[in-house]
Amino acid sequence: MTSPIDPQAKVYSHNNGKQADILARLAISELCKGWPVYRDSSEWKNFRSIFCDDAYVWTTWSKRQSIDGFIQKSKEGKANGDFIMHRECGTLVELNPSNGRAVGKMKATITQRFTIAGNDAAGIEAAVFDVDCDCRFHFFCFRDSDADEWKVKYVKLIYEKDKLVPVNGNGLPRFSKASLDRYPEGYKYLGAAQSMLGHDVDPFLPTPSGPERGSANSLWLELYDKMEQWLDGVTDIDLSTAMDKASNGTGKRNGH
């Protein structure tokens, strides 16, 4: 469930407008779409070209990573059998043309394939299933005046809801309540399934639902606040929450 509260206080250039603004938003939306197109197909050079040198990303299974660290962990995951795809469902851009800042908002579905081996002695049948997670990517972008092109500085997602999908129409696993309760409502099944593969899944990522019906999640509101700070030109925003800093034991800002 999403909250009826509007999380964005200000309005930026987001549709129509001057031709230069429209072209800038188009260029930024291309960067956003590079995530599903390039990462899913292991086009690492194309994927890396989206980001600036000191870019950072946050995902469930990787937690906070520099872009080069994320690419390396992605390669290792694929080598170990991780099968993660992304379906882009629509992309729009918030642009501040006065200072060369933008946030690309990409609605997407993460879909990951999982396999549970069977055990005849225990009476357990092999199961192949997907977890689909509806989410929203947020690409914090800036115009590099030296290169005269747009680059991505940060990527962080809001996870909205997820579900188990049987590949053959049956054979879904049953996760314990304890394993599901480790993660928020937006990615309970994705988190439990990824942890089954040995990933240290981040339990402190934004979801829209608050603790009560119709209420807003504080991390959801906090990310929108950071987006506005970025669009207004704040130089060094901190996308790490107090909870994930404590969990990592670093106290570092944005991985630096």
XYZ file of C-alpha atoms in Angstrom, residues 13 15-31 93 95 143 150:
22
model
C 10.862 20.934 -14.782
C 7.268 17.783 -18.640
C 6.845 20.240 -21.540
C 8.872 23.452 -21.224
C 11.717 24.776 -23.342
C 13.286 22.609 -26.000
C 16.611 22.568 -24.137
C 14.866 21.260 -21.000
C 13.046 18.564 -22.967
C 16.307 17.418 -24.576
C 18.072 17.377 -21.206
C 15.327 15.253 -19.653
C 15.517 12.885 -22.634
C 19.296 12.507 -22.194
C 18.841 11.778 -18.471
C 16.123 9.204 -19.135
C 18.586 7.410 -21.438
C 20.993 7.095 -18.523
C 12.834 13.238 -14.896
C 15.219 18.785 -13.792
C 25.725 17.895 -15.868
C 25.068 14.152 -17.968
